[in-house]
């Protein structure tokens, strides 16, 4: 791109004593730039980008040659303003914008302006631009260290590193190892923790530092563990009076354990279970089972179902009655989790070898009986037979790990019969948390539901709503309805965890998982209301110890699940977090309660009047469009009814209002129809 000749008089008109407002105004008038605070103005820059860039770049080079720092800074500010537009941002980065900004960090007169420009670019920047800026983390860390008492440097450099580093680390798949090394994660984390402790740290800086710290936990857990004070700080944040800050910390702590965690899968071996029971239960566990009801305990039901299953197969080998077998299997499937085991009809062959026996049935492996029995049930065609046929098909898909097929079959089943609880159980097995939660909440309202299916759906409801609550609350923007919805998710998970631990058998294998969730959710929801020694969780800890005894006794491996590891870290570090960071958390909460908490220092101090111009963006109707500040609004956990279905209690922000009274809300017409018998007496539109 050929150079554009700038007259000498242009440079003489700007000296280093000029204010940013004067410089920017001069540049915009001299180069006849459109209003960069409006979308229409940025569109005009698109149309003449090459010409505008050529002029500004020539002015920058001329100012650099003459040592006119303020003019260089003003030009960089104009470019930063253009970065509000994604296409212009990418073009500017292609032209080497970053190489024009970084030298200005070394001059006292332009340091704050250059940092302001970086924060604006990282705020508006796409992933590629942010990652490019993240490569400059070592420079920003050095800047904070070189100016330890400069509150603006601390704030702006931290905000920039938070946005830029997040673009590298807040991703699902492992990031590029070379890039992670280049951005010096451990130094960045250490600098953020040290910065938070400083009396000059603003609320804006602290808020972004929290985001920076928690963005690193998923892919850099060792760096997080090696950063002095970082994990106790995140645990200490669980005592903040701000629910959003608590959930940000909690999300970071949960992600910290992802790499070392194990999936909660169990290989069921009925022989091992029989052997464990034959050894006998310790007296304290026997007492618990008797108190609950021995015949209702999972161990007893599983052993009984195993025997019933084998008897049913032997009977079918004799009478070939697939309809009768199907009725028995459908009952067993809804009685206990490990109801249908693999097996086959065998006989002794030559040399004592076991050989498969063909007895004239359309299946060899026992689990292959399920679709054949389902066909026999459908042939009868009665509603109860159709329900049982769906149960068999669903179980077959689940056993074969064909979860998408199970979900599709489940959805067809509930269209035919909205009260088939087991179909909702199957739909909940997918990875889509909102779909799964909606399914189990509807399923829990079914009129006919076995204790096993009810407990299973409570378990799924806790996991789905818990994951949704934590993820929504840490990402929600101020005044965003999703924030209140996140609270509703969290409360839903907490309520269902209490129901499960009160209702499920003491030997239920999901008791551990639910107790982990219950303790974590209690800490997240109650926050500073809990005592510093967490004595309120003592009953849950005792129940967890009992559950551990049951699992060991029954030869179930207690997996190192993500929630178990997160719960262990939180409980282990809770008192240390309170001791080391308690005063800081009170200070943060005090800052958080102020009305001006969202204003960065850069927009409240007069010597950087360019900051306000950089932040200001008007819609074409004149309305201000301010960039979102990473600040967590305070939301009460009490008033969440608006985000819960009036029938099934499913939390959602997209519920439909009752057309009559406009007060009740529903997932869909099905929930509204089921609630009508209760609601019609209260509804004004009846």
XYZ file of C-alpha atoms in Angstrom:
686
model
C 0.000 0.000 0.000
C 1.745 3.238 -1.130
C 2.373 5.888 1.536
C 0.122 8.908 1.895
C 1.982 12.218 2.196
C 1.100 14.176 5.334
C 1.940 17.906 5.309
C 4.480 19.009 7.925
C 2.016 21.462 9.420
C -0.204 18.570 10.484
C 2.358 17.405 13.050
C 3.100 20.909 14.302
C -0.549 21.351 15.318
C -0.415 18.477 17.854
C 1.957 18.503 20.792
C 2.389 16.100 23.697
C 0.515 18.433 26.018
C -2.777 18.108 24.133
C -5.668 16.192 25.646
C -6.932 13.030 24.005
C -10.256 14.664 23.197
C -8.495 17.458 21.291
C -6.289 14.986 19.388
C -9.122 12.670 18.382
C -11.342 15.553 17.369
C -8.471 16.997 15.307
C -7.824 13.640 13.578
C -11.470 13.059 12.753
C -11.879 16.545 11.275
C -8.547 16.600 9.458
C -9.137 13.234 7.750
C -12.884 13.855 7.356
C -13.738 10.629 9.207
C -17.412 9.648 9.684
C -18.913 9.386 13.183
C -17.211 6.262 14.542
C -19.751 6.025 17.375
C -22.533 4.933 15.034
C -23.049 1.870 12.901
C -23.712 3.982 9.831
C -20.391 5.743 10.398
C -18.538 2.435 10.589
C -20.262 1.354 7.347
C -18.740 4.414 5.647
C -15.311 3.332 6.907
C -15.933 -0.045 5.226
C -16.552 1.653 1.925
C -13.316 3.680 2.089
C -11.158 1.481 4.341
C -8.002 1.431 2.223
C -7.943 5.191 1.804
C -8.693 5.906 5.489
C -6.163 3.377 6.738
C -3.466 4.703 4.385
C -3.907 8.244 5.748
C -3.907 7.199 9.415
C -0.961 4.853 8.960
C 1.096 7.567 7.278
C 0.233 9.912 10.127
C 1.272 7.243 12.682
C 4.617 6.621 10.950
C 5.275 10.368 10.737
C 4.410 10.870 14.405
C 6.631 7.931 15.377
C 9.554 9.405 13.409
C 9.095 12.726 15.198
C 8.635 11.175 18.654
C 5.112 12.601 18.934
C 3.742 10.031 21.399
C 0.388 11.690 21.929
C -0.410 11.760 18.211
C 0.570 8.076 17.892
C -1.768 7.327 20.787
C -4.654 9.254 19.274
C -4.342 7.385 15.959
C -4.285 4.036 17.785
C -7.403 5.177 19.653
C -9.194 5.836 16.343
C -8.234 2.371 15.117
C -9.395 0.819 18.389
C -12.744 2.568 17.969
C -13.118 0.955 14.549
C -12.659 -2.469 16.163
C -16.271 -2.313 17.371
C -16.967 -3.646 13.861
C -15.790 -7.256 13.429
C -14.812 -6.940 9.759
C -12.873 -3.714 10.368
C -11.184 -5.323 13.389
C -9.982 -8.244 11.285
C -8.716 -5.910 8.568
C -6.849 -3.768 11.118
C -5.254 -6.829 12.706
C -4.191 -7.980 9.258
C -2.534 -4.590 8.754
C -0.580 -5.032 12.020
C -2.619 -3.040 14.565
C -1.029 -4.838 17.515
C 2.479 -3.802 16.449
C 1.278 -0.174 16.517
C -0.264 -0.445 20.012
C 2.437 -2.310 21.930
C 5.245 0.334 21.676
C 2.934 2.889 23.309
C 2.878 0.845 26.523
C 6.456 1.934 27.200
C 5.687 5.684 27.318
C 4.169 7.298 30.412
C 2.094 9.658 28.274
C 0.436 6.903 26.200
C 0.466 3.828 28.471
C -3.076 4.180 29.783
C -4.408 5.036 26.324
C -2.739 1.989 24.767
C -4.126 -0.251 27.522
C -7.560 1.287 26.992
C -7.289 0.439 23.316
C -6.337 -3.161 24.128
C -9.310 -3.582 26.476
C -11.677 -2.225 23.825
C -10.200 -4.505 21.164
C -10.396 -7.589 23.413
C -13.952 -6.665 24.378
C -15.081 -6.443 20.758
C -12.448 -8.826 19.433
C -13.071 -12.160 17.836
C -11.250 -15.299 18.905
C -8.303 -14.818 16.546
C -7.688 -11.215 17.675
C -7.953 -12.109 21.349
C -5.559 -15.022 20.979
C -3.065 -12.748 19.236
C -3.296 -10.318 22.158
C -2.927 -13.212 24.637
C 0.571 -13.754 23.208
C 1.395 -10.382 24.772
C 0.540 -11.600 28.298
C 4.240 -11.551 29.339
C 4.435 -7.847 28.398
C 1.272 -7.047 30.398
C 2.493 -9.001 33.438
C 5.796 -7.110 33.309
C 3.887 -3.825 33.039
C 1.869 -4.562 36.214
C 5.065 -5.483 38.055
C 6.873 -2.352 36.837
C 4.030 -0.067 37.997
C 2.828 -1.691 41.256
C 0.943 1.404 42.485
C -0.764 2.303 39.205
C -4.394 1.267 39.679
C -5.219 1.874 36.026
C -2.409 -0.306 34.741
C -3.510 -3.059 37.133
C -7.136 -2.792 36.019
C -6.672 -2.435 32.268
C -3.908 -5.027 31.934
C -5.933 -7.537 33.995
C -9.107 -6.923 31.969
C -7.164 -7.352 28.723
C -5.518 -10.569 29.919
C -8.869 -11.897 31.165
C -10.587 -11.483 27.779
C -7.561 -12.589 25.752
C -6.598 -15.599 27.890
C -10.200 -16.774 27.984
C -10.145 -17.014 24.162
C -7.299 -19.517 24.458
C -8.466 -21.517 27.480
C -12.288 -21.339 27.606
C -12.697 -23.984 24.937
C -14.005 -27.532 24.994
C -11.051 -29.306 23.388
C -7.477 -29.025 24.711
C -5.907 -25.800 23.357
C -2.679 -25.699 21.365
C 0.147 -26.591 23.789
C 2.589 -24.169 22.150
C 0.171 -21.254 22.508
C -0.597 -22.159 26.139
C 3.139 -22.107 26.886
C 3.563 -18.783 25.082
C 0.836 -16.992 27.058
C 2.532 -17.978 30.362
C -0.570 -19.074 32.243
C 1.135 -19.599 35.607
C 2.658 -16.089 35.659
C -0.678 -14.608 34.618
C -2.554 -16.439 37.397
C 0.039 -15.464 40.011
C -0.150 -11.821 38.915
C -3.974 -11.870 39.051
C -4.040 -13.329 42.587
C -1.437 -10.802 43.767
C -3.369 -7.978 42.080
C -6.624 -8.925 43.781
C -4.971 -8.495 47.187
C -3.929 -4.905 46.481
C -5.914 -2.099 48.152
C -5.903 -0.235 44.801
C -7.757 -3.082 43.028
C -11.112 -1.886 41.681
C -14.302 -3.956 41.625
C -14.020 -4.005 37.827
C -10.489 -5.426 38.040
C -11.401 -8.023 40.692
C -14.446 -9.170 38.726
C -12.341 -9.755 35.615
C -9.589 -11.408 37.658
C -12.169 -13.935 38.914
C -13.087 -14.676 35.306
C -9.412 -14.993 34.377
C -8.692 -17.442 37.208
C -11.715 -19.626 36.525
C -11.079 -19.728 32.763
C -7.799 -21.563 33.409
C -9.053 -24.401 35.605
C -10.308 -26.708 32.841
C -7.144 -27.003 30.744
C -4.423 -25.798 33.140
C -5.297 -27.465 36.477
C -1.650 -27.975 37.460
C -0.870 -24.285 36.940
C -3.901 -23.434 39.093
C -2.816 -25.788 41.873
C 0.724 -24.385 41.743
C -0.471 -20.754 42.045
C -0.190 -19.727 45.725
C -3.561 -18.859 47.226
C -5.613 -19.434 44.077
C -7.687 -22.463 45.105
C -8.351 -21.188 48.654
C -9.456 -17.915 47.008
C -11.971 -19.686 44.739
C -13.285 -21.692 47.707
C -13.375 -18.508 49.804
C -15.511 -16.868 47.082
C -18.226 -19.396 47.953
C -18.888 -17.171 50.990
C -19.461 -14.033 48.910
C -22.903 -12.488 49.291
C -23.086 -12.366 45.466
C -24.607 -15.565 44.072
C -23.136 -14.931 40.617
C -19.613 -14.641 42.058
C -20.192 -17.870 44.022
C -21.265 -19.702 40.875
C -18.304 -18.368 38.892
C -15.988 -19.772 41.566
C -17.946 -23.024 41.757
C -17.827 -23.492 37.980
C -14.063 -23.020 38.083
C -13.653 -25.563 40.898
C -15.824 -28.151 39.108
C -13.855 -27.747 35.864
C -10.583 -28.077 37.786
C -11.280 -31.776 38.384
C -12.364 -32.668 34.833
C -9.072 -34.145 33.603
C -8.600 -36.513 36.542
C -12.246 -37.523 36.917
C -13.854 -40.847 35.983
C -17.306 -41.475 34.473
C -19.830 -42.960 36.904
C -20.278 -46.290 35.122
C -20.671 -49.642 36.875
C -20.328 -53.134 35.449
C -22.963 -55.166 37.242
C -21.970 -58.680 38.280
C -24.841 -60.500 40.031
C -22.460 -63.155 41.375
C -20.386 -60.532 43.175
C -23.550 -59.052 44.648
C -24.721 -62.487 45.847
C -21.302 -63.153 47.393
C -21.370 -59.787 49.191
C -24.832 -60.420 50.626
C -23.864 -63.925 51.726
C -21.009 -62.427 53.747
C -23.653 -60.457 55.619
C -24.197 -56.755 56.233
C -22.602 -55.035 59.257
C -25.093 -54.400 62.025
C -25.328 -50.620 61.468
C -26.171 -51.136 57.782
C -28.708 -53.853 58.609
C -30.434 -51.456 60.998
C -30.682 -48.795 58.287
C -32.135 -51.294 55.798
C -34.675 -52.532 58.321
C -35.697 -48.971 59.184
C -36.184 -48.198 55.498
C -37.906 -51.501 54.718
C -35.709 -54.459 53.843
C -37.821 -55.529 50.849
C -37.685 -52.005 49.404
C -33.876 -51.752 49.436
C -32.075 -51.822 46.101
C -29.880 -54.808 46.984
C -32.873 -56.995 47.863
C -34.874 -55.861 44.813
C -31.884 -56.495 42.512
C -31.309 -60.027 43.810
C -35.027 -60.808 43.641
C -35.211 -59.414 40.085
C -32.166 -61.438 38.991
C -33.845 -64.638 40.205
C -37.181 -63.656 38.620
C -35.413 -62.868 35.326
C -33.710 -66.268 35.167
C -36.965 -68.068 36.030
C -38.831 -66.163 33.301
C -36.217 -67.141 30.718
C -36.363 -70.800 31.724
C -40.153 -70.734 31.534
C -39.988 -69.183 28.053
C -37.554 -71.926 26.984
C -40.332 -74.400 27.792
C -43.502 -72.631 26.631
C -42.109 -70.222 23.964
C -44.640 -67.614 25.150
C -43.000 -64.327 24.145
C -46.025 -62.325 25.293
C -45.781 -63.672 28.856
C -42.010 -63.158 28.878
C -42.500 -59.572 27.671
C -44.957 -58.767 30.474
C -42.502 -60.083 33.076
C -39.514 -58.252 31.560
C -41.401 -54.934 31.408
C -42.230 -55.270 35.107
C -38.615 -56.121 36.039
C -37.150 -53.274 33.968
C -39.185 -50.760 35.963
C -38.353 -52.407 39.284
C -34.554 -52.043 39.395
C -31.588 -50.716 37.396
C -29.760 -54.005 36.817
C -32.797 -56.068 35.881
C -31.807 -57.411 32.454
C -28.428 -59.145 32.342
C -26.825 -60.869 29.376
C -27.146 -64.647 29.159
C -27.905 -67.488 26.770
C -29.311 -71.021 26.689
C -26.371 -73.435 26.911
C -25.699 -77.139 27.361
C -22.633 -79.286 28.090
C -20.847 -80.366 24.913
C -17.988 -82.774 24.262
C -15.041 -82.437 26.621
C -17.090 -80.430 29.116
C -17.284 -77.366 26.842
C -20.376 -75.189 27.087
C -22.269 -74.934 23.790
C -25.129 -72.685 22.685
C -28.422 -74.529 22.658
C -30.957 -73.883 19.895
C -34.374 -74.351 21.491
C -36.456 -72.905 18.679
C -36.744 -69.319 19.979
C -36.048 -66.332 17.659
C -33.142 -65.206 19.864
C -29.950 -66.704 21.301
C -28.644 -63.965 23.597
C -31.179 -63.149 26.277
C -31.105 -59.367 25.746
C -32.034 -59.966 22.094
C -35.405 -61.200 23.399
C -36.526 -57.622 24.076
C -37.559 -56.546 20.526
C -39.174 -59.949 19.863
C -41.226 -59.697 23.066
C -42.123 -56.074 22.209
C -43.493 -57.279 18.862
C -45.623 -59.905 20.634
C -46.987 -57.283 23.036
C -47.868 -54.879 20.217
C -49.717 -57.663 18.445
C -52.208 -57.748 21.365
C -52.653 -53.973 21.032
C -54.130 -53.126 24.444
C -52.883 -49.809 25.938
C -51.034 -51.588 28.786
C -49.380 -53.942 26.282
C -48.294 -51.000 24.109
C -46.776 -49.349 27.192
C -44.842 -52.518 28.039
C -43.694 -52.867 24.412
C -42.260 -49.345 24.525
C -40.496 -50.136 27.812
C -38.845 -53.200 26.232
C -37.727 -51.292 23.137
C -36.356 -48.470 25.261
C -34.406 -50.844 27.501
C -32.999 -52.618 24.443
C -31.680 -49.326 23.026
C -30.231 -48.359 26.436
C -28.452 -51.726 26.845
C -27.001 -51.377 23.335
C -25.919 -47.765 24.110
C -28.128 -46.510 21.261
C -29.144 -43.418 23.216
C -30.358 -41.301 20.235
C -32.677 -44.196 19.288
C -33.857 -44.453 22.908
C -34.655 -40.718 22.977
C -36.575 -40.866 19.667
C -38.519 -43.938 20.824
C -39.233 -42.257 24.168
C -40.616 -39.171 22.439
C -42.908 -41.305 20.275
C -44.034 -43.211 23.375
C -45.065 -40.083 25.316
C -46.975 -38.786 22.286
C -49.036 -41.980 22.493
C -49.220 -42.051 26.302
C -48.081 -38.901 28.188
C -48.227 -40.878 31.473
C -45.585 -43.500 30.604
C -42.926 -42.591 33.180
C -40.239 -44.930 31.829
C -40.287 -43.096 28.466
C -39.301 -39.835 30.186
C -36.531 -41.769 31.968
C -35.129 -42.746 28.539
C -35.415 -39.238 27.068
C -33.395 -37.877 30.013
C -30.358 -39.974 29.108
C -29.211 -37.587 26.358
C -26.503 -34.947 26.668
C -28.979 -32.079 26.157
C -29.515 -30.857 29.729
C -32.604 -28.751 29.000
C -34.328 -31.546 27.080
C -33.392 -34.081 29.768
C -34.569 -31.875 32.624
C -37.872 -31.127 30.914
C -38.395 -34.881 30.412
C -37.749 -35.945 34.000
C -39.809 -33.123 35.457
C -42.760 -34.292 33.374
C -42.007 -37.920 34.233
C -42.006 -37.214 37.960
C -45.620 -36.017 37.659
C -46.847 -39.287 36.086
C -49.653 -40.970 38.018
C -48.093 -44.449 37.832
C -44.384 -44.539 38.582
C -42.279 -47.177 40.336
C -39.910 -46.153 43.167
C -36.889 -47.116 41.029
C -37.954 -44.971 38.060
C -38.856 -42.077 40.388
C -35.454 -42.185 42.110
C -33.639 -42.460 38.814
C -35.452 -39.414 37.442
C -34.718 -37.416 40.601
C -31.040 -38.261 40.090
C -31.153 -37.105 36.462
C -33.099 -33.974 37.470
C -30.371 -32.998 39.952
C -27.541 -33.549 37.460
C -29.272 -31.767 34.572
C -30.491 -28.772 36.602
C -27.248 -28.511 38.601
C -25.090 -28.372 35.475
C -27.458 -25.858 33.858
C -27.604 -23.659 36.955
C -23.843 -23.384 37.391
C -23.149 -22.763 33.687
C -25.968 -20.226 33.227
C -25.163 -18.234 36.374
C -21.470 -17.846 35.632
C -22.156 -16.654 32.057
C -25.298 -14.561 32.571
C -25.204 -10.843 31.772
C -26.664 -8.115 33.919
C -30.424 -7.634 33.529
C -30.515 -10.866 31.538
C -33.516 -13.117 32.185
C -31.163 -16.082 31.925
C -29.696 -15.083 35.294
C -32.960 -15.544 37.161
C -33.494 -18.735 35.154
C -30.092 -19.949 36.397
C -31.239 -19.390 39.981
C -34.357 -21.439 39.220
C -32.191 -24.283 37.856
C -30.025 -24.219 40.983
C -33.012 -24.223 43.335
C -34.656 -27.033 41.362
C -31.530 -29.204 41.635
C -31.210 -28.451 45.351
C -34.855 -29.309 46.083
C -34.642 -32.575 44.124
C -31.386 -33.535 45.856
C -33.121 -33.146 49.233
C -36.070 -35.237 48.014
C -33.781 -37.988 46.710
C -31.712 -38.289 49.892
C -34.923 -38.411 51.955
C -36.736 -40.988 49.775
C -34.138 -43.250 48.113
C -32.992 -46.530 49.729
C -29.813 -46.188 51.830
C -28.012 -48.675 49.543
C -28.890 -46.794 46.316
C -25.751 -46.478 44.186
C -26.552 -42.889 43.182
C -26.730 -41.712 46.811
C -23.057 -40.663 46.671
C -23.579 -38.555 43.549
C -26.641 -36.816 44.957
C -24.990 -36.100 48.299
C -22.038 -34.547 46.462
C -24.483 -32.320 44.566
C -26.486 -31.547 47.717
C -23.431 -30.340 49.644
C -22.077 -28.288 46.729
C -25.485 -26.751 45.989
C -26.095 -25.942 49.658
C -22.771 -24.072 49.787
C -23.541 -22.244 46.507
C -27.107 -21.270 47.459
C -26.593 -20.452 51.147
C -23.185 -18.776 50.792
C -22.326 -16.658 53.855
C -25.425 -17.904 55.713
C -23.543 -21.123 56.514
C -21.275 -21.376 59.527
C -17.539 -21.223 58.843
C -17.127 -24.856 59.969
C -20.042 -26.021 57.763
C -21.719 -27.772 60.685
C -25.001 -27.618 58.722
C -23.594 -30.287 56.399
C -22.796 -32.761 59.200
C -25.913 -34.947 58.554
C -25.079 -35.142 54.842
C -21.471 -36.092 55.656
C -22.715 -38.906 57.935
C -25.045 -40.146 55.206
C -22.146 -40.064 52.739
C -20.034 -42.192 55.086
C -22.869 -44.707 55.382
C -23.286 -44.791 51.597
C -19.538 -45.413 51.247
C -19.848 -48.415 53.583
C -22.709 -49.793 51.484
C -20.798 -49.386 48.215
C -17.687 -51.062 49.615
C -19.764 -53.862 51.104
C -21.551 -54.468 47.759
C -18.333 -54.354 45.696
C -19.360 -51.193 43.842
C -16.359 -49.049 42.925
C -16.713 -45.482 44.180
C -15.625 -43.567 41.105
C -13.622 -40.346 41.197
C -16.388 -38.389 39.502
C -16.057 -34.683 38.773
C -18.591 -33.772 41.469
C -16.969 -36.013 44.082
C -13.534 -34.472 43.445
C -15.008 -30.947 43.452
C -16.807 -31.628 46.748
C -13.590 -32.962 48.308
C -11.598 -29.877 47.248
C -14.267 -27.496 48.555
C -14.617 -29.206 51.934
C -10.853 -29.663 52.332
C -10.070 -26.003 51.585
C -13.146 -24.312 53.072
C -11.661 -23.340 56.444
C -8.380 -22.289 54.769
C -10.291 -20.181 52.256
C -12.209 -18.466 55.078
C -9.005 -17.878 57.058
C -6.888 -16.547 54.179
C -9.500 -14.728 52.108
C -12.400 -13.951 54.475
C -11.488 -10.267 54.881
C -10.958 -9.862 51.157
C -14.372 -11.403 50.372
C -16.017 -8.922 52.773
C -14.136 -6.113 51.009
C -15.282 -7.390 47.601
C -18.892 -7.609 48.800
C -18.664 -4.040 50.097
C -17.371 -2.867 46.690
C -20.057 -4.992 45.030
C -22.822 -3.198 46.933
C -21.866 0.221 45.568
C -23.909 1.780 42.784
C -20.811 2.749 40.780
C -19.233 -0.704 40.966
C -19.558 -1.312 37.221
C -17.567 1.738 36.180
C -13.953 1.003 35.315
C -11.399 3.451 36.674
C -10.607 4.403 33.087
C -14.074 5.903 32.633
C -14.184 7.723 35.978
C -10.826 9.489 35.910
C -10.511 12.649 33.857
C -6.952 12.268 32.518
C -8.099 9.488 30.186
C -11.094 11.165 28.607
C -10.560 9.009 25.513
C -11.841 5.993 27.453
C -15.424 7.235 27.480
C -15.254 7.900 23.721
C -13.826 4.419 23.104
C -16.621 2.777 25.077
C -19.463 4.837 23.612
C -21.372 3.187 20.769
C -24.731 4.526 19.582
C -27.380 2.667 17.686
C -28.548 4.576 14.668
C -31.646 5.756 16.546
C -29.344 7.529 19.009
C -29.682 5.022 21.842
C -26.499 4.209 23.758
C -25.067 0.725 23.404
C -22.534 0.228 26.183
C -20.281 -2.788 26.314
C -21.282 -5.387 28.874
C -19.295 -5.245 32.073
C -18.433 -8.585 33.652
C -20.413 -7.905 36.808
C -22.809 -10.167 38.617
C -26.174 -8.731 39.659
C -27.661 -9.784 42.943
C -30.660 -12.048 42.483
C -32.705 -13.444 45.336
C -33.145 -17.199 45.500
C -36.673 -16.747 46.850
C -38.642 -15.414 43.885
C -38.073 -17.995 41.167
C -41.680 -19.050 40.496
C -41.808 -17.082 37.236
C -39.170 -19.423 35.836
C -40.813 -22.696 36.904
C -43.603 -24.575 35.121
C -46.751 -24.393 37.264
C -47.415 -28.106 36.682
C -44.123 -30.016 36.598
C -41.778 -27.410 38.110
C -39.346 -27.446 35.160
C -37.138 -24.303 35.260
C -37.101 -22.384 31.975
C -37.180 -18.830 30.645
C -39.375 -19.822 27.689
C -42.575 -20.865 29.447
C -45.989 -20.009 27.999
C -48.465 -18.060 30.126
C -51.995 -19.219 30.789
C -54.221 -17.369 28.321
C -56.917 -16.951 30.974
C -55.245 -15.473 34.045
C -51.754 -14.806 32.673
C -50.257 -15.888 36.007
C -49.448 -19.575 35.647
C -46.729 -20.692 33.210
C -46.206 -23.981 31.388
C -43.623 -25.905 29.364
C -46.238 -26.713 26.714
C -49.881 -27.550 26.121
C -49.443 -30.967 27.723
C -48.437 -29.497 31.093
C -51.187 -26.882 30.876
C -53.805 -29.555 30.158
C -52.688 -31.700 33.109
C -52.743 -28.724 35.488
C -56.215 -27.537 34.440
C -58.183 -29.636 36.939
C -56.288 -27.889 39.785
C -55.985 -24.472 38.178
C -59.473 -23.888 36.773
C -60.944 -22.733 40.100
C -58.274 -19.990 40.354
C -58.205 -18.976 36.703
C -60.028 -15.778 35.833
C -60.540 -16.979 32.281
C -62.403 -20.176 33.198
